[in-house]
Tab-separated table of N, CA and C and ligand atoms in Angstrom:
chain	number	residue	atom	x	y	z
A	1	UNK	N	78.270	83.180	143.326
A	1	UNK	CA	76.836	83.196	143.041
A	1	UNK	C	76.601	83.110	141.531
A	2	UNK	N	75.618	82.038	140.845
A	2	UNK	CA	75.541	82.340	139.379
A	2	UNK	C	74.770	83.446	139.110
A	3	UNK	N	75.254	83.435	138.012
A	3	UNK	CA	74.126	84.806	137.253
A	3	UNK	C	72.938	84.179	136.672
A	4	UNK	N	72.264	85.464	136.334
A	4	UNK	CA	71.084	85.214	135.727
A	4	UNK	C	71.108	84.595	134.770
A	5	UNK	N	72.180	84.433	133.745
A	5	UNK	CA	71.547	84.027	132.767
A	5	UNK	C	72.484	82.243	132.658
A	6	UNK	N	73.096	82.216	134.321
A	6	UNK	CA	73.485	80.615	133.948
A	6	UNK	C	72.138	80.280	134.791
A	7	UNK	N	71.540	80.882	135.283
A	7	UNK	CA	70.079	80.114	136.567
A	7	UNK	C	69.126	80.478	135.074
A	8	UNK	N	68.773	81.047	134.148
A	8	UNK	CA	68.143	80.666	133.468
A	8	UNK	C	68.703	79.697	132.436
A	9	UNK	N	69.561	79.106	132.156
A	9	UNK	CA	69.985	78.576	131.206
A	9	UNK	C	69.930	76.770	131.849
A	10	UNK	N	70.006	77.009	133.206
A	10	UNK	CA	69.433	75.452	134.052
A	10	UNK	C	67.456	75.914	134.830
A	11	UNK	N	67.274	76.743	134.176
A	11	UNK	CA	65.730	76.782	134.182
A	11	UNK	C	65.272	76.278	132.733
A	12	UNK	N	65.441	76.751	131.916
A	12	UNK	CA	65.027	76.337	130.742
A	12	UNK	C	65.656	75.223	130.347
A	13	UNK	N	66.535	74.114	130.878
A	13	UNK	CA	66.842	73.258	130.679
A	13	UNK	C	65.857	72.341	131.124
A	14	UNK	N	65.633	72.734	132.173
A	14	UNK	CA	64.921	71.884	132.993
A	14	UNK	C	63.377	72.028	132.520
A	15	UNK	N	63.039	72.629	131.976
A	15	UNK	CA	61.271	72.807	131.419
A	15	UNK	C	61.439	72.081	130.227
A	16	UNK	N	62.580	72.306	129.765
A	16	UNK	CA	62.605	71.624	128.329
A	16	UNK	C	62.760	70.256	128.377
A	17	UNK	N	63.510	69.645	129.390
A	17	UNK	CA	63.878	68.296	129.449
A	17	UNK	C	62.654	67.874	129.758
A	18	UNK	N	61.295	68.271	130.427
A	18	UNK	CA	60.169	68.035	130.452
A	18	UNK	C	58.909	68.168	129.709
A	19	UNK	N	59.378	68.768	128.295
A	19	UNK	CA	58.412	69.181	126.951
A	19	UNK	C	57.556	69.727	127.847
A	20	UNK	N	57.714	71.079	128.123
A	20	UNK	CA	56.634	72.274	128.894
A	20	UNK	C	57.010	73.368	128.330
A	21	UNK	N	57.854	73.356	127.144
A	21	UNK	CA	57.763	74.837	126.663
A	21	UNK	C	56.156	74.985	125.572
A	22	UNK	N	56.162	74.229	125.292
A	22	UNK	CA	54.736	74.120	124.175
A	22	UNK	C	53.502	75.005	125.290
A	23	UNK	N	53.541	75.121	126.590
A	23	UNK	CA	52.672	75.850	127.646
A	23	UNK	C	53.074	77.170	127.843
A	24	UNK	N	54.893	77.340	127.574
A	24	UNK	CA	55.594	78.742	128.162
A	24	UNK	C	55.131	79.992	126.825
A	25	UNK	N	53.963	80.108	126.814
A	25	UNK	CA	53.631	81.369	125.685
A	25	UNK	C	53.924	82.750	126.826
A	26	UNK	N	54.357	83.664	125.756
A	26	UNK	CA	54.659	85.002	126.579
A	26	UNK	C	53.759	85.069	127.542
A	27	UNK	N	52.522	85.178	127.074
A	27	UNK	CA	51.207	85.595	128.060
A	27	UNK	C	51.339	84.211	129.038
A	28	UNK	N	51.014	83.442	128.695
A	28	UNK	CA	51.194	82.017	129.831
A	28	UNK	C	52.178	82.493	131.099
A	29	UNK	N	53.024	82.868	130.800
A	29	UNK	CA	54.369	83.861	131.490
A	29	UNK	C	54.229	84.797	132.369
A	30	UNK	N	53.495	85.160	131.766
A	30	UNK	CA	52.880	86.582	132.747
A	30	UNK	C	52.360	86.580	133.573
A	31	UNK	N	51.105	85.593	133.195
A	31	UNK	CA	50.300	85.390	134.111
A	31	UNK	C	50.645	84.670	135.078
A	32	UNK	N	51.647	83.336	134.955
A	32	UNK	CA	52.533	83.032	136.293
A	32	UNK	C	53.110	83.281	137.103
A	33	UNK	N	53.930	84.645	136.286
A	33	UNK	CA	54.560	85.455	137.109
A	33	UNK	C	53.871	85.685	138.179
A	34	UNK	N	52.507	86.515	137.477
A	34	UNK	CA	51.364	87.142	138.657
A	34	UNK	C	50.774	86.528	139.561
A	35	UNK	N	50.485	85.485	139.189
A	35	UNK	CA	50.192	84.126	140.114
A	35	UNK	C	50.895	83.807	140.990
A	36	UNK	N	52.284	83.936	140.965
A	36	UNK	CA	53.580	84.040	142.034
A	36	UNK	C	53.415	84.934	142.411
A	37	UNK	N	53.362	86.130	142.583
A	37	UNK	CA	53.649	87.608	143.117
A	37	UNK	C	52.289	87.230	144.093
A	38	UNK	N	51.103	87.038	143.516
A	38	UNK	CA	50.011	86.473	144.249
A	38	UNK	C	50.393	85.929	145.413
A	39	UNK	N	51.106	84.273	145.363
A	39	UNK	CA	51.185	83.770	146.482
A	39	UNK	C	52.386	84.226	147.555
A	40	UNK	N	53.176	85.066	146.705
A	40	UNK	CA	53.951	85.760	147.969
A	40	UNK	C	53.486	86.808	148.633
A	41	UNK	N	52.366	87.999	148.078
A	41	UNK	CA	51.657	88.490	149.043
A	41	UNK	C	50.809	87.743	149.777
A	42	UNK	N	50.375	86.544	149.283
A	42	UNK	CA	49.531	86.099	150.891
A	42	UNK	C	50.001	85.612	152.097
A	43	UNK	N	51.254	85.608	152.108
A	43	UNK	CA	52.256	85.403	153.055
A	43	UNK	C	52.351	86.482	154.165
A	44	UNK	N	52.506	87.387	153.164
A	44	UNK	CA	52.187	89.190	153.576
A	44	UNK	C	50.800	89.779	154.150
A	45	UNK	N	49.863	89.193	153.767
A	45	UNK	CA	48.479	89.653	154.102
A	45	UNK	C	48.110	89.716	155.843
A	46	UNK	N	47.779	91.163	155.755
A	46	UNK	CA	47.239	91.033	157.130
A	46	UNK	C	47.681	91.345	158.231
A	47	UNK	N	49.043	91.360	157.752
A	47	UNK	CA	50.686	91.270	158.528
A	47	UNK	C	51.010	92.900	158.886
A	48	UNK	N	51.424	93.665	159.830
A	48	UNK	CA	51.889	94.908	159.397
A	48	UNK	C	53.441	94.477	159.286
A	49	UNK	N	54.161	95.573	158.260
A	49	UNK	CA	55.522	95.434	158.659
A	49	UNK	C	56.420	95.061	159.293
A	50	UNK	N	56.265	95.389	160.661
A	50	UNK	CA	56.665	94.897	161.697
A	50	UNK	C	56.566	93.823	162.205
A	51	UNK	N	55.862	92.844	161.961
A	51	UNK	CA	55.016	91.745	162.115
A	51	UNK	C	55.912	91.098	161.452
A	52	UNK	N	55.716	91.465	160.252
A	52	UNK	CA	56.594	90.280	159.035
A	52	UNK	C	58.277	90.508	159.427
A	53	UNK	N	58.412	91.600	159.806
A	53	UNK	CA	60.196	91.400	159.706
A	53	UNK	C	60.248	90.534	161.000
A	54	UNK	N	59.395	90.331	161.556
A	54	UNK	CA	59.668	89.697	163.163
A	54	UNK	C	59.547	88.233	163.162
A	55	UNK	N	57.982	88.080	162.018
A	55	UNK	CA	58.635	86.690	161.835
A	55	UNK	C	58.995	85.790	160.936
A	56	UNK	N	59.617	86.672	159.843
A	56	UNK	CA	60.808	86.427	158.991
A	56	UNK	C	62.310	85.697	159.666
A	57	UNK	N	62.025	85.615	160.964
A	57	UNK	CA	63.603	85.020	161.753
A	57	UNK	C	62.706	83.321	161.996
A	58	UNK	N	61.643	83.313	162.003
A	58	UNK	CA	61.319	81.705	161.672
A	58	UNK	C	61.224	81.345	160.720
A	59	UNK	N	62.003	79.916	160.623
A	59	UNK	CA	62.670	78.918	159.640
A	59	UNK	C	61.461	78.577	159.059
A	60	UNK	N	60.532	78.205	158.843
A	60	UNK	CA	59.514	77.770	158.778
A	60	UNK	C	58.764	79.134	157.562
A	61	UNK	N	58.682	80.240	157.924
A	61	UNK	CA	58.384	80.956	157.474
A	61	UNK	C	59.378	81.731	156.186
A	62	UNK	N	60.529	81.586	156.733
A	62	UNK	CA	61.573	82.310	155.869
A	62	UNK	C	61.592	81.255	154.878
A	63	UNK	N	61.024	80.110	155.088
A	63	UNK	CA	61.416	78.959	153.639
A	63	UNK	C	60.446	79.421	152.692
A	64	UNK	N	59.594	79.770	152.931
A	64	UNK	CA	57.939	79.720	152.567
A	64	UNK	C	58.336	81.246	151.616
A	65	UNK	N	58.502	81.976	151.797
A	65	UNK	CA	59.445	83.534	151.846
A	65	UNK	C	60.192	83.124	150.200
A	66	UNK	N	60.943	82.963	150.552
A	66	UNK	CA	62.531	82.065	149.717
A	66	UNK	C	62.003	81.240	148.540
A	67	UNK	N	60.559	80.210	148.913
A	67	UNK	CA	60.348	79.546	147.814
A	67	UNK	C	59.632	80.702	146.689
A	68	UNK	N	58.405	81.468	147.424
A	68	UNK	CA	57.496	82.228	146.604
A	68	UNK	C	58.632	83.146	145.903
A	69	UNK	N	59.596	83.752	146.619
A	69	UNK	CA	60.422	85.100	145.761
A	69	UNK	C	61.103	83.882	144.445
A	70	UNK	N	61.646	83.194	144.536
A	70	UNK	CA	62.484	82.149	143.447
A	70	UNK	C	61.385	81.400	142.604
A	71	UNK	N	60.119	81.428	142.842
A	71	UNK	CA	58.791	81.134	142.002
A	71	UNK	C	58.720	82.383	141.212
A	72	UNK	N	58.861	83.349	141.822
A	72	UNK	CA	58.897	85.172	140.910
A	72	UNK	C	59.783	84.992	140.280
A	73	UNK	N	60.708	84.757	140.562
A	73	UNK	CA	62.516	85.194	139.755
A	73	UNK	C	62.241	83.790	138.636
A	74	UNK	N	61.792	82.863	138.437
A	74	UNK	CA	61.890	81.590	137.533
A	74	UNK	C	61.179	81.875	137.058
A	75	UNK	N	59.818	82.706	136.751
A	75	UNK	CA	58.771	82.953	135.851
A	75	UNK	C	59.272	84.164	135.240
A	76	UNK	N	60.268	85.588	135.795
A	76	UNK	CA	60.673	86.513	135.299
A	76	UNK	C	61.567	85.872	134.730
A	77	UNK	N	62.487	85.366	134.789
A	77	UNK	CA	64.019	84.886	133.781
A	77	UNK	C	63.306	83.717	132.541
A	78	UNK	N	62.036	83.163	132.912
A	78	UNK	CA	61.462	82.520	131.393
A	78	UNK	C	61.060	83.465	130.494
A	79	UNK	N	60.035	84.209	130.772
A	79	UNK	CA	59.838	85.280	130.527
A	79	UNK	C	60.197	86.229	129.431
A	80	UNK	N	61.982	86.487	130.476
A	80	UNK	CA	62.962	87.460	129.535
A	80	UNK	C	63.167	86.446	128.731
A	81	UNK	N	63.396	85.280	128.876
A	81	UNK	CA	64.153	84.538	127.785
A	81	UNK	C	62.999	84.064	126.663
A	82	UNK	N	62.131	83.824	126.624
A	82	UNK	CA	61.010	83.716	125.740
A	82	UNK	C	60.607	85.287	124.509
A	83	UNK	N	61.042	86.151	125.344
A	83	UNK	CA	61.308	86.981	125.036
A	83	UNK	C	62.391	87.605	123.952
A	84	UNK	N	63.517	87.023	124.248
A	84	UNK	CA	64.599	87.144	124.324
A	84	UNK	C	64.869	88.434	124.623
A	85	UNK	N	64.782	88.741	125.912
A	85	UNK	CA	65.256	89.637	126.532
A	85	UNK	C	66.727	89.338	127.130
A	86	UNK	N	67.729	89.919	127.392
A	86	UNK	CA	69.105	89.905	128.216
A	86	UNK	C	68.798	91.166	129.244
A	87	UNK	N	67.949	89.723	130.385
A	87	UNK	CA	67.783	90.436	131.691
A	87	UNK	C	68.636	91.348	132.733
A	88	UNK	N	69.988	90.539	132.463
A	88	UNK	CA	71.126	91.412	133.228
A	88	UNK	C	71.031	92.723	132.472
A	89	UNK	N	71.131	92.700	130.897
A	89	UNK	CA	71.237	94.244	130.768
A	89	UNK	C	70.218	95.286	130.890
A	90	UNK	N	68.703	94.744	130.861
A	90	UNK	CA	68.017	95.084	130.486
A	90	UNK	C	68.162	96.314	132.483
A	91	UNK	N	68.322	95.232	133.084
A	91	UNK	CA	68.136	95.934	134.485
A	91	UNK	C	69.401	96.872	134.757
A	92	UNK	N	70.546	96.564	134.322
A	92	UNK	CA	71.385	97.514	134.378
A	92	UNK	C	71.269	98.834	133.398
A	93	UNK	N	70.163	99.002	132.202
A	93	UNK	CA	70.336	100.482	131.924
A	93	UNK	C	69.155	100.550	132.887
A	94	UNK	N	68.316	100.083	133.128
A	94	UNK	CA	67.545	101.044	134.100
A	94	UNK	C	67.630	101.236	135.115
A	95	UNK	N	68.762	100.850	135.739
A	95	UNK	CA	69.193	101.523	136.864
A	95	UNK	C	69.896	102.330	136.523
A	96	UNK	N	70.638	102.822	135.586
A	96	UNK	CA	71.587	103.985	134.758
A	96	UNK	C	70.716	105.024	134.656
A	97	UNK	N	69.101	104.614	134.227
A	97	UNK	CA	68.167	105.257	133.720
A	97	UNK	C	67.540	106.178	134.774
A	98	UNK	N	67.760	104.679	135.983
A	98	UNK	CA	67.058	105.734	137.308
A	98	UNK	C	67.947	106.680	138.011
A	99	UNK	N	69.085	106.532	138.268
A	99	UNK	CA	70.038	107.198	138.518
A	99	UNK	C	70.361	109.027	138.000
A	100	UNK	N	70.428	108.613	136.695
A	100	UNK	CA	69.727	110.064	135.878
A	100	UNK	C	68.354	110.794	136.103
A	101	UNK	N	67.245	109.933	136.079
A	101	UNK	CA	65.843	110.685	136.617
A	101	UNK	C	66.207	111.174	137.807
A	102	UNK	N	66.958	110.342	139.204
A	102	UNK	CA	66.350	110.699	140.528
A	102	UNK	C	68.031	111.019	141.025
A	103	UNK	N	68.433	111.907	140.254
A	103	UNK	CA	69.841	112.418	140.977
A	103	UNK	C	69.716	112.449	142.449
A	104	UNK	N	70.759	112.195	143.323
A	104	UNK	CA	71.016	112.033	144.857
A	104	UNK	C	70.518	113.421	145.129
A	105	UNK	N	71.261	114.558	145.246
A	105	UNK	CA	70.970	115.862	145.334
A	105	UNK	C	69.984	116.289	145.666
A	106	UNK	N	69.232	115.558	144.300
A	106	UNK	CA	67.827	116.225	143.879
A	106	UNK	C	66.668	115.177	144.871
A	107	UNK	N	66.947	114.476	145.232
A	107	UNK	CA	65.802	113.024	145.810
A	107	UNK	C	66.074	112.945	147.089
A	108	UNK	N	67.221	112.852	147.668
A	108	UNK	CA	67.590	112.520	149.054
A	108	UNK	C	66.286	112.060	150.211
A	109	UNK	N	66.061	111.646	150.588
A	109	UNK	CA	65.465	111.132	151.724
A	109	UNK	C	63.795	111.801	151.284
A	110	UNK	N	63.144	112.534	149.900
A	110	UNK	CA	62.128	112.329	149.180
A	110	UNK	C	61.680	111.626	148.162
A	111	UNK	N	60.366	110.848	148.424
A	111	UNK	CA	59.682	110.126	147.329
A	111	UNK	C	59.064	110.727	146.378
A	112	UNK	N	59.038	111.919	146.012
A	112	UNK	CA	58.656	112.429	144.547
A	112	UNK	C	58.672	111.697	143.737
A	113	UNK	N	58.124	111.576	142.776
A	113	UNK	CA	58.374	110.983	141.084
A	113	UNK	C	59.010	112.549	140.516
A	114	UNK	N	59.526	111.645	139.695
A	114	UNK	CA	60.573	112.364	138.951
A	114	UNK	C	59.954	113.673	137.951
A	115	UNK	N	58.677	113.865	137.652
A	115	UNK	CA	57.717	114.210	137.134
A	115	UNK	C	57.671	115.776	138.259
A	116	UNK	N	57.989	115.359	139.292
A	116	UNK	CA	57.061	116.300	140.110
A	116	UNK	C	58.523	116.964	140.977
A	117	UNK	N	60.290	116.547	140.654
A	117	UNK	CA	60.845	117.418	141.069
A	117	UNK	C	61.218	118.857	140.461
B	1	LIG	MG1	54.612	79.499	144.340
C-alpha cells in the first residue's frame, strides 16, 4: 500500500501538471475539504446506521462511498502539503497524544472526554 506522502506526491503532481496550484490557497483547501465531507454525508443522510452498513454491500453504492472518502483524503494531503505539514507524523503524535489522555484503564468501554475523567 503507498503512503501518504508517495499518494500525495502523485496528487500534487498531478494538479501541478495542470497549473491548478495558483487556486490551491490554504483556505481554498479547506473549504474543499468541507465541500467533500459535505458530499459524503449526503450519502449518509436520512439513513440510520443500520441502513447504511446494509447497503454499503452494494457495488453501486460502495463506489459512491470510496470516491467521496478519497475526495476527503486528496483535499486533506493538499492541504498538509500546502502547508507543509508531514501528515504521517503529524497523526502519529496524536495518536501518542491520545493514548496518554485516554489511558485503557481509565476509558474502557466509556466516552468521557478526557476533561471529565
Ligand atoms: Mg466529491
Amino acid at each position: 500500500m503507498a503512503s501518504i506522502k508517495d499518494l500525495t506526491e502523485r496528487i500534487v503532481n498531478f494538479r501541478d501538471k495542470r497549473e491548478w496550484k495558483k487556486y490551491h490557497t490554504p483556505k481554498n483547501l479547506a473549504l474543499s475539504l468541507v465541500v467533500e465531507v459535505g458530499e459524503l454525508l449526503e450519502l449518509l443522510q436520512w439513513m440510520t446506521d443500520e441502513e447504511i452498513l446494509k447497503k454499503c454491500v452494494e457495488e453501486s453504492y460502495r463506489e459512491k462511498l470510496e470516491e467521496e472518502l478519497a475526495d476527503v483524503a486528496i483535499y486533506l494531503f493538499l492541504l498538509s502539503h500546502e502547508l507543509n505539514i508531514d501528515l504521517e507524523r503529524a497523526i502519529a503524535k496524536k495518536i501518542r497524544k491520545n493514548e496518554e489522555k485516554y489511558p485503557v484503564d481509565k476509558v474502557k468501554g466509556i466516552y468521557k472526554k478526557y476533561t471529565e475523567l
